[in-house]
């Protein structure tokens, strides 16, 4: 506090100048996710030139955009785009996350336009950019659809989603509760750090042909040919099988004796595989793994869990994998 007899005491708003490193440490203690701290950071950026850089760095370090079924969002998206489009602001963004938490009736022109605007920002940003698409539903509504049918969505909306996914700046993707989402949309991209899906509403894959004779006729096999497949970044993780219909089987359960690792059609680009994780739930899975995962792709790591024995056939494949590194 200034002394009342100080020659500077009569100058309103005058304070001793803080070293920039001290000012940066003080602002660094503020949490932009907390309403009061966010208000303080906004006030500092508007009123103090010395604090402008540090306060905006904290405010725009993490940007989360949630487009949900509640209310209009077009104006909010346009305001955000006008701010983040500035090269000075864009340099502060380290985490940019887009979440589509929508119902099928929401996937119209407005959200398609908003998503296209957000997708256009990704190439201008650096570091981690995340995109999540999931079906929004209220548990209190029993008859409400709990999954988005990709094929029935508006073509403009599907194009906007695919445009975001195709962005080379995208490094994290999550698809949740979406039926018939085309696997080749994201397997053709090699830049992702991670890809996450939620069970039981995962990704719809069709069997090309069973690897075990007679499996298609087995009563324990999903006769619809729909299996669950989980893909990770530069990795391919297969965890398949359950009885019942897809995807609205409320009594979802995995039966270890009914699971069959199967081959996949090859419009899918597997040349970017660098890590594979296969869950074995039946006898002979080690042999089938060699058909599912082509080891000549120079995999960087391989992980297996489950109960299948023996491992000798897999080891033959691992030798090929090791020699290809």
Coordinates of C-alpha atoms in Angstrom, one line a residue:
X1 CA 0.0 0.0 0.0
X2 CA 1.3 3.5 -0.8
X3 CA 2.0 5.9 2.0
X4 CA -0.4 8.9 2.0
X5 CA 2.6 11.3 1.9
X6 CA 4.1 9.6 -1.1
X7 CA 4.3 11.9 -4.1
X8 CA 2.6 9.1 -6.1
X9 CA -0.4 8.7 -3.8
X10 CA -2.4 11.3 -5.6
X11 CA -2.2 9.5 -8.9
X12 CA -5.3 7.3 -9.2
X13 CA -4.6 3.7 -10.3
X14 CA -0.8 4.0 -10.1
X15 CA 0.9 0.9 -8.7
X16 CA 4.5 -0.1 -8.5
X17 CA 5.4 -2.0 -11.7
X18 CA 5.8 -5.8 -11.2
X19 CA 8.5 -7.7 -13.0
X20 CA 7.0 -9.7 -15.8
X21 CA 8.0 -13.1 -14.4
X22 CA 6.3 -12.3 -11.1
X23 CA 3.2 -11.1 -13.0
X24 CA 3.2 -14.3 -15.1
X25 CA 3.4 -16.5 -12.0
X26 CA 0.5 -14.6 -10.3
X27 CA -1.7 -15.0 -13.4
X28 CA -0.6 -18.6 -13.8
X29 CA -2.2 -19.4 -10.4
X30 CA -5.7 -18.4 -11.7
X31 CA -7.9 -21.2 -13.1
X32 CA -9.8 -20.1 -16.2
X33 CA -12.4 -22.9 -15.6
X34 CA -13.4 -21.2 -12.3
X35 CA -16.0 -18.4 -12.9
X36 CA -14.3 -15.8 -10.6
X37 CA -10.9 -16.5 -12.0
X38 CA -12.2 -16.3 -15.6
X39 CA -13.8 -13.0 -14.8
X40 CA -10.5 -11.7 -13.3
X41 CA -8.5 -12.9 -16.4
X42 CA -11.0 -11.1 -18.8
X43 CA -10.8 -8.0 -16.7
X44 CA -7.0 -8.0 -16.7
X45 CA -6.8 -8.5 -20.5
X46 CA -9.1 -5.5 -21.0
X47 CA -7.6 -3.1 -18.4
X48 CA -3.9 -3.9 -18.0
X49 CA -1.5 -3.9 -21.0
X50 CA 1.2 -5.7 -19.1
X51 CA -1.2 -8.5 -18.2
X52 CA -2.8 -8.8 -21.7
X53 CA -0.4 -11.5 -23.0
X54 CA -0.5 -13.7 -19.9
X55 CA -4.2 -13.4 -19.2
X56 CA -5.1 -14.3 -22.8
X57 CA -2.7 -17.1 -22.8
X58 CA -4.5 -18.6 -19.8
X59 CA -8.0 -17.9 -21.2
X60 CA -7.4 -19.5 -24.6
X61 CA -5.1 -22.3 -23.6
X62 CA -8.0 -24.8 -23.5
X63 CA -11.1 -24.1 -25.7
X64 CA -14.0 -26.5 -25.3
X65 CA -17.0 -26.1 -27.7
X66 CA -20.1 -28.2 -26.9
X67 CA -22.8 -28.2 -29.5
X68 CA -25.7 -29.9 -27.8
X69 CA -29.5 -30.3 -28.3
X70 CA -30.2 -27.4 -26.0
X71 CA -30.6 -24.0 -27.5
X72 CA -29.1 -22.1 -30.5
X73 CA -25.4 -22.1 -30.9
X74 CA -24.8 -20.4 -34.2
X75 CA -24.0 -17.0 -32.8
X76 CA -21.7 -18.4 -30.1
X77 CA -19.7 -20.3 -32.8
X78 CA -19.4 -17.2 -34.9
X79 CA -18.1 -15.2 -32.0
X80 CA -15.6 -18.0 -31.1
X81 CA -14.4 -18.2 -34.7
X82 CA -13.9 -14.4 -34.9
X83 CA -11.7 -14.6 -31.8
X84 CA -9.7 -17.8 -32.6
X85 CA -9.2 -16.8 -36.2
X86 CA -6.8 -14.1 -35.0
X87 CA -3.2 -15.3 -35.4
X88 CA -2.4 -13.7 -32.1
X89 CA -5.1 -15.6 -30.2
X90 CA -4.6 -18.8 -32.1
X91 CA -1.0 -19.1 -30.8
X92 CA -2.3 -19.4 -27.3
X93 CA -4.6 -22.4 -28.0
X94 CA -3.1 -25.7 -26.8
X95 CA -6.3 -27.8 -26.5
X96 CA -9.2 -27.3 -28.9
X97 CA -12.1 -29.7 -28.2
X98 CA -15.4 -30.0 -30.2
X99 CA -18.2 -32.1 -28.7
X100 CA -21.3 -32.9 -30.7
X101 CA -23.8 -34.1 -28.1
X102 CA -26.9 -34.3 -30.3
X103 CA -30.0 -36.1 -31.2
X104 CA -30.9 -37.2 -34.8
X105 CA -33.4 -34.3 -35.2
X106 CA -30.7 -31.8 -34.3
X107 CA -28.4 -32.8 -37.2
X108 CA -29.7 -30.2 -39.6
X109 CA -28.3 -27.2 -41.5
X110 CA -27.6 -25.0 -38.5
X111 CA -25.3 -27.5 -36.7
X112 CA -23.8 -28.5 -40.0
X113 CA -22.8 -24.9 -40.7
X114 CA -21.5 -24.4 -37.2
X115 CA -19.4 -27.5 -37.4
X116 CA -18.0 -26.5 -40.7
X117 CA -17.0 -23.1 -39.2
X118 CA -15.2 -24.8 -36.3
X119 CA -13.5 -27.3 -38.6
X120 CA -12.0 -24.5 -40.6
X121 CA -10.2 -23.3 -37.5
X122 CA -8.2 -26.6 -36.9
X123 CA -5.5 -26.0 -39.5
X124 CA -4.6 -22.7 -37.9
X125 CA -4.1 -24.2 -34.4
X126 CA -1.4 -26.3 -33.0
X127 CA -1.1 -29.2 -30.5
X128 CA -4.0 -31.3 -29.4
X129 CA -7.4 -31.0 -31.2
X130 CA -10.2 -33.3 -30.1
X131 CA -13.6 -34.2 -31.7
X132 CA -16.4 -36.1 -30.1
X133 CA -19.6 -37.2 -31.8
X134 CA -22.2 -39.0 -29.6
X135 CA -26.0 -39.4 -29.3
X136 CA -27.7 -37.4 -26.6
X137 CA -30.6 -39.1 -24.9
X138 CA -32.5 -38.8 -21.6
X139 CA -32.6 -41.9 -19.5
X140 CA -36.1 -41.0 -18.3
X141 CA -37.4 -41.4 -21.9
X142 CA -37.7 -45.2 -22.3
X143 CA -38.7 -45.2 -25.9
X144 CA -36.1 -42.7 -27.0
X145 CA -33.5 -43.8 -29.5
X146 CA -30.1 -44.2 -27.7
X147 CA -28.1 -44.3 -30.9
X148 CA -27.5 -42.2 -34.0
X149 CA -28.1 -44.0 -37.3
X150 CA -25.3 -42.6 -39.4
X151 CA -26.9 -43.5 -42.7
X152 CA -30.1 -41.7 -41.9
X153 CA -28.5 -38.4 -40.9
X154 CA -28.6 -35.3 -43.1
X155 CA -25.9 -35.6 -45.9
X156 CA -24.7 -32.0 -45.1
X157 CA -24.2 -33.0 -41.5
X158 CA -22.3 -36.2 -42.4
X159 CA -20.1 -34.1 -44.8
X160 CA -19.4 -31.6 -42.0
X161 CA -18.4 -34.4 -39.6
X162 CA -16.2 -36.1 -42.2
X163 CA -14.6 -32.8 -43.0
X164 CA -13.5 -32.3 -39.4
X165 CA -12.3 -35.9 -39.2
X166 CA -10.3 -35.5 -42.4
X167 CA -8.4 -32.5 -41.0
X168 CA -4.7 -33.3 -40.6
X169 CA -4.8 -31.2 -37.4
X170 CA -7.1 -33.7 -35.6
X171 CA -5.3 -35.9 -33.1
X172 CA -8.1 -37.3 -30.9
X173 CA -11.4 -38.7 -32.1
X174 CA -14.3 -40.2 -30.1
X175 CA -17.3 -41.9 -31.6
X176 CA -20.0 -42.9 -29.1
X177 CA -23.5 -44.4 -29.7
X178 CA -23.3 -44.1 -33.4
X179 CA -24.6 -46.9 -35.6
X180 CA -23.1 -47.8 -39.1
X181 CA -20.3 -45.3 -38.8
X182 CA -18.0 -46.1 -41.8
X183 CA -14.6 -47.5 -40.7
X184 CA -12.8 -46.2 -43.7
X185 CA -13.5 -42.6 -42.8
X186 CA -10.9 -42.7 -40.1
X187 CA -8.6 -45.6 -40.9
X188 CA -7.2 -43.7 -43.8
X189 CA -5.6 -41.1 -41.5
X190 CA -2.3 -41.7 -39.7
X191 CA -1.8 -38.6 -37.6
X192 CA -4.1 -39.4 -34.7
X193 CA -2.7 -39.8 -31.2
X194 CA -5.7 -41.7 -29.9
X195 CA -9.1 -42.9 -31.0
X196 CA -11.7 -43.9 -28.4
X197 CA -15.1 -45.6 -28.8
X198 CA -17.6 -46.5 -26.1
X199 CA -19.3 -49.9 -25.8
X200 CA -21.8 -51.3 -26.4
X201 CA -22.6 -48.7 -29.1
X202 CA -19.4 -49.0 -31.0
X203 CA -18.7 -49.2 -34.7
X204 CA -20.6 -51.3 -37.2
X205 CA -18.4 -53.8 -39.1
X206 CA -19.5 -56.6 -41.5
X207 CA -17.8 -60.0 -41.5
X208 CA -16.1 -60.8 -44.8
X209 CA -15.7 -64.5 -44.1
X210 CA -15.3 -66.6 -40.9
X211 CA -11.9 -67.9 -40.2
X212 CA -13.1 -71.0 -38.5
X213 CA -15.1 -73.6 -40.5
X214 CA -18.7 -73.8 -39.6
X215 CA -18.7 -70.7 -37.4
X216 CA -21.3 -68.9 -39.5
X217 CA -23.8 -71.7 -38.8
X218 CA -23.0 -71.8 -35.1
X219 CA -25.9 -70.8 -32.9
X220 CA -23.5 -69.0 -30.7
X221 CA -22.4 -66.7 -33.6
X222 CA -24.0 -63.4 -34.3
X223 CA -25.8 -64.4 -37.5
X224 CA -26.4 -60.8 -38.4
X225 CA -22.6 -60.5 -39.1
X226 CA -22.3 -57.4 -37.0
X227 CA -19.3 -57.4 -34.7
X228 CA -17.8 -54.8 -32.4
X229 CA -14.5 -53.4 -33.4
X230 CA -12.3 -50.9 -31.6
X231 CA -9.6 -49.0 -33.4
X232 CA -6.9 -47.0 -31.8
X233 CA -4.3 -44.6 -33.2
X234 CA -2.0 -46.4 -35.6
X235 CA -3.3 -49.4 -33.9
X236 CA -6.0 -52.0 -34.4
X237 CA -7.7 -53.5 -31.4
X238 CA -10.4 -56.1 -31.9
X239 CA -12.8 -57.1 -29.2
X240 CA -15.8 -58.8 -30.8
X241 CA -19.0 -60.6 -30.3
X242 CA -22.3 -60.6 -28.5
X243 CA -25.7 -62.1 -29.1
X244 CA -28.8 -60.2 -30.0
X245 CA -29.6 -57.3 -32.2
X246 CA -27.4 -54.3 -33.0
X247 CA -27.4 -51.7 -31.5
X248 CA -30.5 -51.7 -29.4
X249 CA -29.9 -54.9 -27.4
X250 CA -30.5 -53.7 -23.8
X251 CA -29.1 -57.0 -22.4
X252 CA -25.7 -56.6 -23.9
X253 CA -23.2 -59.2 -22.7
X254 CA -20.1 -60.8 -24.2
X255 CA -20.0 -64.6 -24.4
X256 CA -16.4 -65.8 -24.5
X257 CA -17.5 -69.1 -26.2
X258 CA -19.3 -67.2 -29.0
X259 CA -16.5 -64.8 -30.0
X260 CA -14.7 -65.2 -33.3
X261 CA -11.9 -62.9 -34.6
X262 CA -12.7 -62.4 -38.2
X263 CA -11.0 -61.0 -41.3
X264 CA -12.1 -57.6 -42.7
X265 CA -12.6 -56.4 -46.2
X266 CA -9.8 -54.3 -47.5
X267 CA -11.1 -51.0 -48.6
X268 CA -9.6 -50.1 -45.2
X269 CA -6.1 -48.8 -45.3
X270 CA -4.1 -50.8 -42.7
X271 CA -0.7 -49.6 -43.9
X272 CA -0.6 -47.0 -41.1
X273 CA -0.8 -49.7 -38.4
X274 CA 2.0 -49.3 -35.8
X275 CA 0.5 -51.0 -32.8
X276 CA -2.0 -53.8 -32.4
X277 CA -3.9 -55.2 -29.4
X278 CA -6.0 -58.3 -29.8
X279 CA -8.2 -59.7 -27.1
X280 CA -8.4 -63.5 -27.2
X281 CA -11.6 -65.1 -26.1
X282 CA -11.6 -68.5 -27.8
X283 CA -9.3 -71.5 -28.6
X284 CA -7.5 -71.0 -31.8
X285 CA -7.3 -67.2 -31.5
X286 CA -3.6 -67.2 -31.7
X287 CA -3.8 -68.8 -35.1
X288 CA -6.5 -66.4 -36.2
X289 CA -4.6 -63.4 -35.1
X290 CA -2.0 -64.0 -37.8
X291 CA -4.8 -63.6 -40.4
X292 CA -6.3 -60.5 -38.8
X293 CA -3.0 -58.6 -38.1
X294 CA -0.5 -58.7 -41.0
X295 CA 2.8 -58.6 -39.2
X296 CA 4.7 -57.4 -42.2
X297 CA 3.4 -53.9 -41.5
X298 CA 6.3 -53.2 -39.1
X299 CA 4.2 -52.9 -36.0
X300 CA 5.9 -51.0 -33.2
X301 CA 4.2 -52.8 -30.4
X302 CA 1.8 -55.7 -29.8
X303 CA -0.3 -56.5 -26.8
X304 CA -2.5 -59.5 -26.1
X305 CA -4.8 -60.4 -23.2
X306 CA -7.1 -63.3 -22.8
X307 CA -7.3 -67.1 -22.1
X308 CA -6.2 -68.6 -25.4
X309 CA -3.4 -71.2 -25.4
X310 CA -0.9 -71.9 -26.7
X311 CA 1.2 -68.9 -28.0
X312 CA 3.6 -70.7 -30.3
X313 CA 1.9 -69.7 -33.5
X314 CA 1.8 -66.1 -32.4
X315 CA 5.5 -66.2 -31.6
X316 CA 6.2 -67.1 -35.2
X317 CA 4.4 -63.9 -36.2
X318 CA 6.2 -61.9 -33.6
X319 CA 9.6 -63.1 -35.0
X320 CA 8.5 -61.6 -38.4
X321 CA 7.4 -58.5 -36.7
X322 CA 10.6 -58.1 -34.8
X323 CA 12.8 -58.7 -37.9
X324 CA 10.8 -56.0 -39.8
X325 CA 11.6 -53.2 -37.3

